[in-house]
Short mmCIF file of N, CA and C in Angstrom, two decimals:
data_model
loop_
_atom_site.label_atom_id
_atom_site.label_comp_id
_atom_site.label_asym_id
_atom_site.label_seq_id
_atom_site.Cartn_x
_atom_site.Cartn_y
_atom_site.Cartn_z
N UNK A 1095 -24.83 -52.18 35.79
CA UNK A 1095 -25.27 -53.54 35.48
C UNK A 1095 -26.20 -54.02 36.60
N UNK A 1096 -27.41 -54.36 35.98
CA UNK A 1096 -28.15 -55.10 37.61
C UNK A 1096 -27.92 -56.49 37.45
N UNK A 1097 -28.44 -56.69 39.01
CA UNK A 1097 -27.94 -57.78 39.51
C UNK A 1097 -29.52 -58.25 40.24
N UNK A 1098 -29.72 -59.05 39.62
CA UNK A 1098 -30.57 -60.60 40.74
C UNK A 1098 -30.06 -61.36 41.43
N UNK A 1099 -30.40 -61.40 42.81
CA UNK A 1099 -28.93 -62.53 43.49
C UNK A 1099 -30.61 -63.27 44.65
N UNK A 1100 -29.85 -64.66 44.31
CA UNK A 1100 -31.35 -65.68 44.73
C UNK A 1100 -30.52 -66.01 45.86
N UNK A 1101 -31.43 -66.43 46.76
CA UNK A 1101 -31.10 -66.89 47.90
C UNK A 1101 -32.39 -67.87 48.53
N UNK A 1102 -31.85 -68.60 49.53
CA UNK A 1102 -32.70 -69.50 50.34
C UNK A 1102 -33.26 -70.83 49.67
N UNK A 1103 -31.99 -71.08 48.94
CA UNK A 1103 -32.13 -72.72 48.38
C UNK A 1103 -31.44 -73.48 49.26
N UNK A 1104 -31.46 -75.29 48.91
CA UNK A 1104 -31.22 -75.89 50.19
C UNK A 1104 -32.02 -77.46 49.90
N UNK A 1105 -31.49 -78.08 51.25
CA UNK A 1105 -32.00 -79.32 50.92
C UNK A 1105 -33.07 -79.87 51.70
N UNK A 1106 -33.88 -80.27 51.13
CA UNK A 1106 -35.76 -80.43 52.14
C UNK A 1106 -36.34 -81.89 51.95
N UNK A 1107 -37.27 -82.68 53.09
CA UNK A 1107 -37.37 -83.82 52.92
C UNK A 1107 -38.86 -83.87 51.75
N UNK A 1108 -39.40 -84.44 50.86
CA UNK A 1108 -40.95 -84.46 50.41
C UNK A 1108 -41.65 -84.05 51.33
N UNK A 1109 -42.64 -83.39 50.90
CA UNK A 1109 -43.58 -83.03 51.64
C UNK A 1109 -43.08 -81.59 52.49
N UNK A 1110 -41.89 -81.51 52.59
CA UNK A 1110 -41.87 -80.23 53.21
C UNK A 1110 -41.82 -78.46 52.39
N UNK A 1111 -41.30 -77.33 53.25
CA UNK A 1111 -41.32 -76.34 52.28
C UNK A 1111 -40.28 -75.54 52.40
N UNK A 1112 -40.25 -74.48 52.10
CA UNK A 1112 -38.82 -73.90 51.72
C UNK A 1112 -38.95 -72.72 50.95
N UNK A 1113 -38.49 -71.21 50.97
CA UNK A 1113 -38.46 -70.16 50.81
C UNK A 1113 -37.38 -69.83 50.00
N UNK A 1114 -37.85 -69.20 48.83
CA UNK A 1114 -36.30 -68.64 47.90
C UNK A 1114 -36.58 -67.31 47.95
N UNK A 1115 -36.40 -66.24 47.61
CA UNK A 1115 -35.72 -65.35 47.30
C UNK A 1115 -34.68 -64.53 46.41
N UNK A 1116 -35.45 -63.42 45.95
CA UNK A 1116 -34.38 -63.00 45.00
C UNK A 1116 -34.74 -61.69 44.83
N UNK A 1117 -33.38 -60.83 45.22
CA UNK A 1117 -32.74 -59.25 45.40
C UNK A 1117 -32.69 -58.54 44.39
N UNK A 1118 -33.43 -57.53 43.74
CA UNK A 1118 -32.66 -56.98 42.46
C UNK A 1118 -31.39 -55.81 43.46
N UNK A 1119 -29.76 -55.77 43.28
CA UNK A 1119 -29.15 -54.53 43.90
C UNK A 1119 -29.57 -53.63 43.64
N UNK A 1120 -30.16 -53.57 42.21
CA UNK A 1120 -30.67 -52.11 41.84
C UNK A 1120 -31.52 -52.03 41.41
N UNK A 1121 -32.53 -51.38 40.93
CA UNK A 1121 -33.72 -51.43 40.20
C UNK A 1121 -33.34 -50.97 38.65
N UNK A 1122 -33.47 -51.81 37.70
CA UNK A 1122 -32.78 -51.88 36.29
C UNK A 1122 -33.66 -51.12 35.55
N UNK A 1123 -32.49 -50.33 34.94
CA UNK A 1123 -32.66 -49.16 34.38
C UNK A 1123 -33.09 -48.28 34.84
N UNK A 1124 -32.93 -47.66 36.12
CA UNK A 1124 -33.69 -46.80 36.68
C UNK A 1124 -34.67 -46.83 36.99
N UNK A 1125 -35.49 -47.82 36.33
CA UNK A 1125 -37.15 -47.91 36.93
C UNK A 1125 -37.42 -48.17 38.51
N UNK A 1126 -38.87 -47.94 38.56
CA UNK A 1126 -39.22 -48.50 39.59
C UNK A 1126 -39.10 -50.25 39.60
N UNK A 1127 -39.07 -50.45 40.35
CA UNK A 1127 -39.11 -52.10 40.81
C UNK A 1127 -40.37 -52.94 40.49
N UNK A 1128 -41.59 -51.82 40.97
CA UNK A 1128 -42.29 -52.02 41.11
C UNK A 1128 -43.30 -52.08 39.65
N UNK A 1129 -42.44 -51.56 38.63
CA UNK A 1129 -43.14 -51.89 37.53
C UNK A 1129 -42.84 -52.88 36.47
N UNK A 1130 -41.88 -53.60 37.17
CA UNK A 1130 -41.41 -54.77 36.26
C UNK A 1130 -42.21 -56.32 36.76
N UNK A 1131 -42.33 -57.26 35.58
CA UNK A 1131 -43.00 -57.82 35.53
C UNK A 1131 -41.66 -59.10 36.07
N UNK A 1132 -41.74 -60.06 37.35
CA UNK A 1132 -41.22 -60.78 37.85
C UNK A 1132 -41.46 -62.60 37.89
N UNK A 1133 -40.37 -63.46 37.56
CA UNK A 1133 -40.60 -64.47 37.53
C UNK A 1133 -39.61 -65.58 38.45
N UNK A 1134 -39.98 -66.73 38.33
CA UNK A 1134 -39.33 -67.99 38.82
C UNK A 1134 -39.43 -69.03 37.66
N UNK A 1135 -38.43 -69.15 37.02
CA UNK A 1135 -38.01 -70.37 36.45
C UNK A 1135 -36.93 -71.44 36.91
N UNK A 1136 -36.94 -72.70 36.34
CA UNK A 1136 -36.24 -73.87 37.13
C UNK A 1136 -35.20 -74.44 35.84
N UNK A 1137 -34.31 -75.39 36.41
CA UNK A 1137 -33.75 -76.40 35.50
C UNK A 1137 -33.40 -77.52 36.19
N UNK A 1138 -33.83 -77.97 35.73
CA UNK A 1138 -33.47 -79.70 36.33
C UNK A 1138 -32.15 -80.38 35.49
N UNK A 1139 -31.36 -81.50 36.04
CA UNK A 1139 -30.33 -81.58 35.22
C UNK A 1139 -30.79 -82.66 34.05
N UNK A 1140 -30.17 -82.52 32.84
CA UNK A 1140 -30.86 -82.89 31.42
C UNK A 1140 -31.57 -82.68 30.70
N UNK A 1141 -32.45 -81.57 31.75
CA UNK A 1141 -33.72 -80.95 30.94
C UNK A 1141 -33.51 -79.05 30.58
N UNK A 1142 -34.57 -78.81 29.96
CA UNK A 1142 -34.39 -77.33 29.65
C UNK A 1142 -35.52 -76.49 30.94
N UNK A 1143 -34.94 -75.14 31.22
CA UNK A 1143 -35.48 -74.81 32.02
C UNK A 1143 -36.68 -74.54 31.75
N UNK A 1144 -37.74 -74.30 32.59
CA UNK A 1144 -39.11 -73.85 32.74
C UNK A 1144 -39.51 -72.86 33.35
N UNK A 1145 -41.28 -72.56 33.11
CA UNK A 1145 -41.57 -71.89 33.59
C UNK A 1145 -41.74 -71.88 35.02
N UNK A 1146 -42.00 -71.60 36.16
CA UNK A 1146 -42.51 -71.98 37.01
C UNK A 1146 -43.91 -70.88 37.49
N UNK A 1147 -43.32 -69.92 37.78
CA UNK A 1147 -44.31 -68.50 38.16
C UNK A 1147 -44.00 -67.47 37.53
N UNK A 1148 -44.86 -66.31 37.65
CA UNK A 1148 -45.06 -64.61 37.77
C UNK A 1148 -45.56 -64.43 37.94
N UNK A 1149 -45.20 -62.46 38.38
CA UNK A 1149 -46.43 -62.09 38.98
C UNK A 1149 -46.04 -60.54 38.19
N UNK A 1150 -47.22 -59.75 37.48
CA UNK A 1150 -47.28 -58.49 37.34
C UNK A 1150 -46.57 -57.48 38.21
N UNK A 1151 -46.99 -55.90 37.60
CA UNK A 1151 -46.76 -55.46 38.51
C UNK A 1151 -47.85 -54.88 39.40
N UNK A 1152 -48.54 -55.24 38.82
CA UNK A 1152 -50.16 -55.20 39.64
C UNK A 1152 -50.60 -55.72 40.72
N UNK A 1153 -49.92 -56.89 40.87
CA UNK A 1153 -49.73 -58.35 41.53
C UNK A 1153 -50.78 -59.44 41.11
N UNK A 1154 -50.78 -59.83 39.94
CA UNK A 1154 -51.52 -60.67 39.07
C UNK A 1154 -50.38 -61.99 38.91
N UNK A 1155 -50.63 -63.10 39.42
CA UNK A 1155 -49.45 -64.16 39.65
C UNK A 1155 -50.22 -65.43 38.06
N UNK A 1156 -49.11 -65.92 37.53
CA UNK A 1156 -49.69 -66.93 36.87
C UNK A 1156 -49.19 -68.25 37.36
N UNK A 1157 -49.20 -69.43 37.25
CA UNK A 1157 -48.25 -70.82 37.71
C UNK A 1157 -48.45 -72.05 36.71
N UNK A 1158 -46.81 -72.42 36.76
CA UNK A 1158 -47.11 -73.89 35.92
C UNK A 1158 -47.94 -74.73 36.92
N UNK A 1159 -49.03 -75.15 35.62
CA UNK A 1159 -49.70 -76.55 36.10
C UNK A 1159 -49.30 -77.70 37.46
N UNK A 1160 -47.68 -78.03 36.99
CA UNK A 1160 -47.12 -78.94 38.14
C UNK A 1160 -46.90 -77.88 39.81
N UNK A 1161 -46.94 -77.18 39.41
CA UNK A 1161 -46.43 -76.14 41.04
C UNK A 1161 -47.96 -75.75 41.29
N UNK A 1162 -49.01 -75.17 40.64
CA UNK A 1162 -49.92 -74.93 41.34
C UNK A 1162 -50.57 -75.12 42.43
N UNK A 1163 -51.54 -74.39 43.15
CA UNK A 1163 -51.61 -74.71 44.70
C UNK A 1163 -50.66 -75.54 45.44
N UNK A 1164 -49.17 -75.20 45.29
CA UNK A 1164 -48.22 -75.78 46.25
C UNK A 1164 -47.45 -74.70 46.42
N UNK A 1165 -47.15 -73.80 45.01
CA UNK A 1165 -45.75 -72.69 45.32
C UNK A 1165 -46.89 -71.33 45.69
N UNK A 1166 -46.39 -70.40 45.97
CA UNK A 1166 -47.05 -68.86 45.73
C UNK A 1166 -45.86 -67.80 45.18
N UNK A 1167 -46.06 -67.31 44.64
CA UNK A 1167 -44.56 -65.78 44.13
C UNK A 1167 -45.47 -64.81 44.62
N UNK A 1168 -44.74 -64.14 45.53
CA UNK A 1168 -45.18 -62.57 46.03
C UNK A 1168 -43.68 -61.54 45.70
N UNK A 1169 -44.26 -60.55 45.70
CA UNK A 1169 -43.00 -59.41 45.78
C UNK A 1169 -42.84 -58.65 46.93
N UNK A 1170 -42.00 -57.80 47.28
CA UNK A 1170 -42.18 -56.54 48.28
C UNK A 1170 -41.38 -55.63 47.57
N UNK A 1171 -42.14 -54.52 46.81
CA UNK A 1171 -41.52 -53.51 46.20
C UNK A 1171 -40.80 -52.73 46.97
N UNK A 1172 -40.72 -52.57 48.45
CA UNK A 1172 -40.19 -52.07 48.94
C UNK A 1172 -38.55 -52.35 49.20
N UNK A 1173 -38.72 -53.72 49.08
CA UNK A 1173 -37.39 -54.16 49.39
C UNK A 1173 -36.77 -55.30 48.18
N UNK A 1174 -37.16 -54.76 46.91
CA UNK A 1174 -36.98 -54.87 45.90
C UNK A 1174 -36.68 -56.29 45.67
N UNK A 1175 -37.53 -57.05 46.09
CA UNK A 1175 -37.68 -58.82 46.27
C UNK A 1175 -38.86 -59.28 45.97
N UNK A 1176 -38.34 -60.21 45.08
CA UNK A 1176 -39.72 -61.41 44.63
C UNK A 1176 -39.35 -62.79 45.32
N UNK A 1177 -40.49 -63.21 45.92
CA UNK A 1177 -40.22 -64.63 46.71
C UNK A 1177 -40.90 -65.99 45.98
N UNK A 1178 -40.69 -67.04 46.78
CA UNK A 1178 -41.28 -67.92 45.72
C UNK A 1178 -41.59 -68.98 47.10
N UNK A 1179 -42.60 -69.02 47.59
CA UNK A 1179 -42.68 -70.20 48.99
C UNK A 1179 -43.52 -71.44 47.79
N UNK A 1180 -42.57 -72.35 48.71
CA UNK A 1180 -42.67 -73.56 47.94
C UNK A 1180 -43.34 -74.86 49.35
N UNK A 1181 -44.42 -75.03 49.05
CA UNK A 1181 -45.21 -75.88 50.01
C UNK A 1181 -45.45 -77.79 49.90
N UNK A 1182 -44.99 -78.77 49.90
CA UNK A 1182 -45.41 -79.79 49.58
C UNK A 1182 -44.73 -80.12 48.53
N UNK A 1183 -43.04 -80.25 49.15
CA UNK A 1183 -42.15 -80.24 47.88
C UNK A 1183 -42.38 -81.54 47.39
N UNK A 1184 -42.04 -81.86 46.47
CA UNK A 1184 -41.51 -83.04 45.55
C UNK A 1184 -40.36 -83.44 44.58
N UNK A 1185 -39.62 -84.68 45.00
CA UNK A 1185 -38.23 -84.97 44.40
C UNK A 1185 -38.59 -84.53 43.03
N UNK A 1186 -39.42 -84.28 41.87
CA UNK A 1186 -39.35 -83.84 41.03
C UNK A 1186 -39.01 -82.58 40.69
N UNK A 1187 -39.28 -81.67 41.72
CA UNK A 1187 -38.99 -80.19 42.10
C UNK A 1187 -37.93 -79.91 42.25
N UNK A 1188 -36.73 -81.13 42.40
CA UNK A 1188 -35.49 -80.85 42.53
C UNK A 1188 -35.15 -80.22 41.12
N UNK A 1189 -34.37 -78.86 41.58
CA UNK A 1189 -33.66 -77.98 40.22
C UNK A 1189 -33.03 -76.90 40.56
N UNK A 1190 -32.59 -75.86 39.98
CA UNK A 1190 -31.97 -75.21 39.92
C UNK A 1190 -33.25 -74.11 39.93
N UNK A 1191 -32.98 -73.12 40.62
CA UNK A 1191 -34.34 -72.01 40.78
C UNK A 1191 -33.80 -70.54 40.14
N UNK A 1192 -33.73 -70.01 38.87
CA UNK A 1192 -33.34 -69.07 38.47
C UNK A 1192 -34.97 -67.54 38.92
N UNK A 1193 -34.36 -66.39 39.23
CA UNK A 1193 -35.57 -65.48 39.23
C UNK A 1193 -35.24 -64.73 37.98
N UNK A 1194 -35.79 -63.76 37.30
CA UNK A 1194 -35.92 -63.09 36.37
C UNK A 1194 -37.22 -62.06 36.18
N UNK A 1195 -36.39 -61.06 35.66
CA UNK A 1195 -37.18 -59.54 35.60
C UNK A 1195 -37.37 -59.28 33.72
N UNK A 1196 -38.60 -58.65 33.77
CA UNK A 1196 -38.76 -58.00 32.63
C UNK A 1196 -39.68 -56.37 32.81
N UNK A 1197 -39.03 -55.85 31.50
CA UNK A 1197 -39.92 -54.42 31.68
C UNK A 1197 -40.82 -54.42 30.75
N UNK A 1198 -41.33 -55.15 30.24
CA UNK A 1198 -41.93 -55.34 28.54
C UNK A 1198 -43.59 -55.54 29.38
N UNK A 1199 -43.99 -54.36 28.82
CA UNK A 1199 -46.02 -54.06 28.88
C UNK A 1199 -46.78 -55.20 28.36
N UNK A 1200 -46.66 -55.84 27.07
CA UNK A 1200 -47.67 -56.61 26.22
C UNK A 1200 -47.21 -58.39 27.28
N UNK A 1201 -48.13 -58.68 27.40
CA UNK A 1201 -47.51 -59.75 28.24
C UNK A 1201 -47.89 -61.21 27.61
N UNK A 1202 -47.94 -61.16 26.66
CA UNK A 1202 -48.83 -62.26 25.76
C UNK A 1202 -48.04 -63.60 26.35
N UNK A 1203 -46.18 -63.14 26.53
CA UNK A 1203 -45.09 -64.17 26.27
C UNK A 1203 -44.85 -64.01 27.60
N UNK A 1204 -45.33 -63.71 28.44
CA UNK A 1204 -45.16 -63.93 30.07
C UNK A 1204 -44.67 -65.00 30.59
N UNK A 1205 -44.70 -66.08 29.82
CA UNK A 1205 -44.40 -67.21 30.31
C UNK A 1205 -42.97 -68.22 29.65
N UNK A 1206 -42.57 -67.60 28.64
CA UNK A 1206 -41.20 -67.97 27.77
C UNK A 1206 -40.39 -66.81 28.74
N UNK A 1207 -39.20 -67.74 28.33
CA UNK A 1207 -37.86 -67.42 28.19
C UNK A 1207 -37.73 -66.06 27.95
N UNK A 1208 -37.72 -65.62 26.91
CA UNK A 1208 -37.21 -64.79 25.93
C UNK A 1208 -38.57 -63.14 26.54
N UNK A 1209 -39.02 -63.51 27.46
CA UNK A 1209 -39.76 -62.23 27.75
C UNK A 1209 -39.08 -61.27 28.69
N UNK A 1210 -38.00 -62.00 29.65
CA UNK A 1210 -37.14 -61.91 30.21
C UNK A 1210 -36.10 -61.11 30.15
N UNK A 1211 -35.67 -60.17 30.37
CA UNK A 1211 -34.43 -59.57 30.67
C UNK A 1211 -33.65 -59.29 31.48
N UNK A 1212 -33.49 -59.89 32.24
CA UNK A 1212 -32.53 -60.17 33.44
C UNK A 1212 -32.64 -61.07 34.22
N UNK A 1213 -31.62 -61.65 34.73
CA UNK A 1213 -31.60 -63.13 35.65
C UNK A 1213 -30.60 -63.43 36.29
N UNK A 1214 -31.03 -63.83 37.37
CA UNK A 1214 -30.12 -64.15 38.61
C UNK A 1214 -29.30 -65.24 38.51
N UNK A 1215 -28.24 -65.67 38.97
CA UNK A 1215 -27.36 -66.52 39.13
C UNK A 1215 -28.08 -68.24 39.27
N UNK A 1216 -28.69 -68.06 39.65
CA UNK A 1216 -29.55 -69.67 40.14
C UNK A 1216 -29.65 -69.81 41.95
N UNK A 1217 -29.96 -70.48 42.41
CA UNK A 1217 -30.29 -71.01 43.37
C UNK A 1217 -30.66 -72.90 43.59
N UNK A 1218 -30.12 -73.91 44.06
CA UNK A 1218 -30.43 -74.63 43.87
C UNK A 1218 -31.34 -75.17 45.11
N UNK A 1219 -32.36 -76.05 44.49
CA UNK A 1219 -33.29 -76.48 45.78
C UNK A 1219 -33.49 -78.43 45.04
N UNK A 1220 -32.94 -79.19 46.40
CA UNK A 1220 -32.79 -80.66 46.18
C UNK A 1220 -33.94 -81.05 46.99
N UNK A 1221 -34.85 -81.72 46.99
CA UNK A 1221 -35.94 -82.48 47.78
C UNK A 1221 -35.82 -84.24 47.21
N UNK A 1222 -35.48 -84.20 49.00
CA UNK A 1222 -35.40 -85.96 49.12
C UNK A 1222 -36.05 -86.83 49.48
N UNK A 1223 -36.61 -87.70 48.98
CA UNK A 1223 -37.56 -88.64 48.68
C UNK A 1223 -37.51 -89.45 50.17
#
């Protein structure tokens, strides 16, 4: 069974930044790491989660509109981690930070839910006004 396990959530004033993280234990299904297509989605409480980032395995990154030029998602295939630096937080940014892996080539749905096959526990990140 793999496992995504997020780390480096926490509580930050506006305007500041903050580093998440997230481990695959194993590389799922045997693959390389390095060929799965990696994301950051959020949930805020009342709302449904979102997109936030990905990045290929090429390293081709996409971003929601609201995070742009503030977050970046990088990986290190080596150490089988996708990061998510978050720059110029905002109390709206407060959520729950889930990561998620997929192995799926056609990437049309890169940005839903459902492209997804595997996901980490959450991580929560609070920014205070």
């Amino acid at each position: 069974q793999v496992q995504l396990v997020e780390s480096g959530g926490g509580l930050v004033q506006a305007g500041g930044s903050l580093r998440v993280s997230c481990t695959a234990l194993e590389s799922p299904s045997g693959r390389s790491f390095r060929s799965y297509v990696l994301a950051w989605f959020r949930q805020s409480p009342g709302k449904e989660r979102e997109f936030v980032a990905t990045v290929r395995s090429g390293g081709i990154s996409y971003y929601a509109d609201s995070v742009k030029g503030r977050f970046t998602i990088s990986r290190d295939n080596a150490k089988n981690t996708v990061f998510l630096q978050m720059n110029d937080l905002k109390p709206e940014d407060t959520a729950v930070y889930y990561c998620a892996a997929s192995s799926r080539v056609i990437t049309s749905t890169i940005r839903l839910e459902t492209f997804y096959d595997y996901w980490g526990q959450g991580t929560q990140v609070t920014v205070s006004s």
